[in-house]
mmCIF file of C-alpha atoms in Angstrom:
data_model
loop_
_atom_site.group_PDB
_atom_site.id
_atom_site.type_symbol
_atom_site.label_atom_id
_atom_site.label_comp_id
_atom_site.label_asym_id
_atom_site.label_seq_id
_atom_site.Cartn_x
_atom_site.Cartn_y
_atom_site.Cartn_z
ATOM 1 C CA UNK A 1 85.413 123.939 119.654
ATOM 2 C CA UNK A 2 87.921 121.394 119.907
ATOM 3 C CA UNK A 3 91.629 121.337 117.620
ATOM 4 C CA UNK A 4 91.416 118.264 115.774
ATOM 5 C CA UNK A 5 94.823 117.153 113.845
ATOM 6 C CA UNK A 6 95.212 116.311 110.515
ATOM 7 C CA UNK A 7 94.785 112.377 110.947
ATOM 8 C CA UNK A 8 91.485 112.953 112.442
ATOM 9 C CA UNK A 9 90.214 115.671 109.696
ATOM 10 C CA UNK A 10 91.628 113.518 107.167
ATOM 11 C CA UNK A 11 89.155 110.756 108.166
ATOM 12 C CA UNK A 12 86.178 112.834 107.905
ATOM 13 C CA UNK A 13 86.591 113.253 104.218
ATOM 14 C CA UNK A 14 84.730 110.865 101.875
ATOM 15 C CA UNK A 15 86.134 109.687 98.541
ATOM 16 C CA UNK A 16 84.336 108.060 95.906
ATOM 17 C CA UNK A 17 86.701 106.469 93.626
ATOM 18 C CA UNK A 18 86.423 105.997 89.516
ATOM 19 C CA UNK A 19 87.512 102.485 88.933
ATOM 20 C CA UNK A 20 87.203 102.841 85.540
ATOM 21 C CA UNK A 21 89.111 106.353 84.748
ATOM 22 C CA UNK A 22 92.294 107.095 87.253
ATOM 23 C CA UNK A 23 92.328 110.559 87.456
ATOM 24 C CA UNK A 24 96.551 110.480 87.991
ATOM 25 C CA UNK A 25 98.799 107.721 85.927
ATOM 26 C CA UNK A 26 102.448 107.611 86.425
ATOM 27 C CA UNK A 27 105.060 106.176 84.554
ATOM 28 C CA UNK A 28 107.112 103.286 86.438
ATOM 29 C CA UNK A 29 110.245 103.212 84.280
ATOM 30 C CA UNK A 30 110.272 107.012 84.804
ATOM 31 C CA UNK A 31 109.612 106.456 88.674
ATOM 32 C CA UNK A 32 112.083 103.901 89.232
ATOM 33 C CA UNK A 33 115.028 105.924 87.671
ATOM 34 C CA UNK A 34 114.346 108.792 89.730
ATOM 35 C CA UNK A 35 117.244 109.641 92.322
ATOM 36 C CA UNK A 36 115.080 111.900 94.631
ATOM 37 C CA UNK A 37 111.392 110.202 94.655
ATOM 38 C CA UNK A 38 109.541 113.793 96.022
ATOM 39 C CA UNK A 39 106.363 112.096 95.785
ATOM 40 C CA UNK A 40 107.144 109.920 98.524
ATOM 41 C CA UNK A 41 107.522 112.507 100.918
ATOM 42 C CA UNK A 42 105.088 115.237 99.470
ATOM 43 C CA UNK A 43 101.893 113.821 99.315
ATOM 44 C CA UNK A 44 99.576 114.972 101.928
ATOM 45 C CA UNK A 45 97.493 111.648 101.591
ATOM 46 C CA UNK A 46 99.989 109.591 101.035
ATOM 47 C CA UNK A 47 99.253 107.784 97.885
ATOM 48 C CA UNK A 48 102.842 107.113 96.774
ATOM 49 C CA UNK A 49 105.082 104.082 98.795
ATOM 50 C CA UNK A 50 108.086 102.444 98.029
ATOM 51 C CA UNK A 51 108.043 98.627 97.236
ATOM 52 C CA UNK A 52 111.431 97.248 96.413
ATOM 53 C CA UNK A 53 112.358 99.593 94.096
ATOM 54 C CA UNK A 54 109.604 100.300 92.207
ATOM 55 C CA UNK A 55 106.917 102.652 93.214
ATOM 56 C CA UNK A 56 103.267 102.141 94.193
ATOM 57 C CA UNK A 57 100.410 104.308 94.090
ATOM 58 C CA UNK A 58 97.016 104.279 94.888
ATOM 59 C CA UNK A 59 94.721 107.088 93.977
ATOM 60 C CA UNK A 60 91.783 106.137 96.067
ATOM 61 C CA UNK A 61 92.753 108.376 98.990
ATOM 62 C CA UNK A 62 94.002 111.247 96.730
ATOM 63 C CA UNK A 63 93.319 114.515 98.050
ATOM 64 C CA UNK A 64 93.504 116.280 94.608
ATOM 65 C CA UNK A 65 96.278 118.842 95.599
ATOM 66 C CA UNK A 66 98.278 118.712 92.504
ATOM 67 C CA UNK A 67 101.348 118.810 94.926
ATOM 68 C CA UNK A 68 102.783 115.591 93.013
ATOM 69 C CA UNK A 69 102.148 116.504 89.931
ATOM 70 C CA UNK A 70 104.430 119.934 90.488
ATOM 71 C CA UNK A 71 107.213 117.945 92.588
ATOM 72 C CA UNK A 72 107.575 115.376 90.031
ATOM 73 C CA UNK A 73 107.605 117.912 87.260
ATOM 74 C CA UNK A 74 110.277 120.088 89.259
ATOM 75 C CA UNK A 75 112.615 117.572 91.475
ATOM 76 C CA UNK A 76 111.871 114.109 89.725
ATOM 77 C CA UNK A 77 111.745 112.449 86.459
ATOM 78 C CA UNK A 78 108.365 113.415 85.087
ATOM 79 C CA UNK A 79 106.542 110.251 86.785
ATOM 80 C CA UNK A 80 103.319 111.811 86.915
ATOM 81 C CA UNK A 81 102.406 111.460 82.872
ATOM 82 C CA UNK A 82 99.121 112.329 83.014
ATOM 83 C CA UNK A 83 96.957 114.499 86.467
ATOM 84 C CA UNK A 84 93.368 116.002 86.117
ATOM 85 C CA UNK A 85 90.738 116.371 88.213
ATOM 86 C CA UNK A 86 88.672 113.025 88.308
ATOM 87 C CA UNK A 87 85.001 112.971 86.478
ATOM 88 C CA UNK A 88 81.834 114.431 87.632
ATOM 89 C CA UNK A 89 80.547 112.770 90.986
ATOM 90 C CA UNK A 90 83.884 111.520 91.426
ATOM 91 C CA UNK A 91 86.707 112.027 93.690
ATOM 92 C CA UNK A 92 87.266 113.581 97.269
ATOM 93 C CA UNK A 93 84.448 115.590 99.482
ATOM 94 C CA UNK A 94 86.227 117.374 102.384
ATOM 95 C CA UNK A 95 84.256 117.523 105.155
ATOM 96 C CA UNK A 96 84.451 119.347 108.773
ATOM 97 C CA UNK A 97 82.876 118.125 111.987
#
């Protein structure tokens, strides 16, 4: 069996994405007074960029670690307001070839 990195498993997995309910929200005043930003740097998929100075994200890709959601909480400003798991028949289905 071939070692594939994790670029290439990444793009095995299949998301299907809630338009209606986002399953994370954060809080862009919050975001944009935060010195350290973790979630740029601690997101696995990441679903967090800088633009200018304010903060983007895009759930669509999420991988549903909760690893933003605990940086934010312990070396940010509490951007991430609201993180559950996304609805029934939502969200990401890992996959391995």
């Amino acid at each position: 069996m071939e070692k594939m990195g994790i670029e290439a498993l990444l793009a095995l997995d299949r998301f299907n994405v809630d338009e209606k309910v986002p399953h994370i929200e954060i809080d862009d005043t919050a975001c944009l007074n935060c010195k350290t930003k973790p979630c740029l740097f601690i997101c696995p998929a990441k679903c967090y960029a800088e633009d200018g100075e304010k903060i983007r994200f895009d759930y669509a890709g999420c991988l549903e670690c909760g690893t933003c959601r605990l940086a934010c909480r312990q070396l940010g400003n509490g951007g991430v307001v609201q993180w559950e798991y996304p609805r029934a028949t939502f969200g990401v289905s890992f996959r391995y070839a």
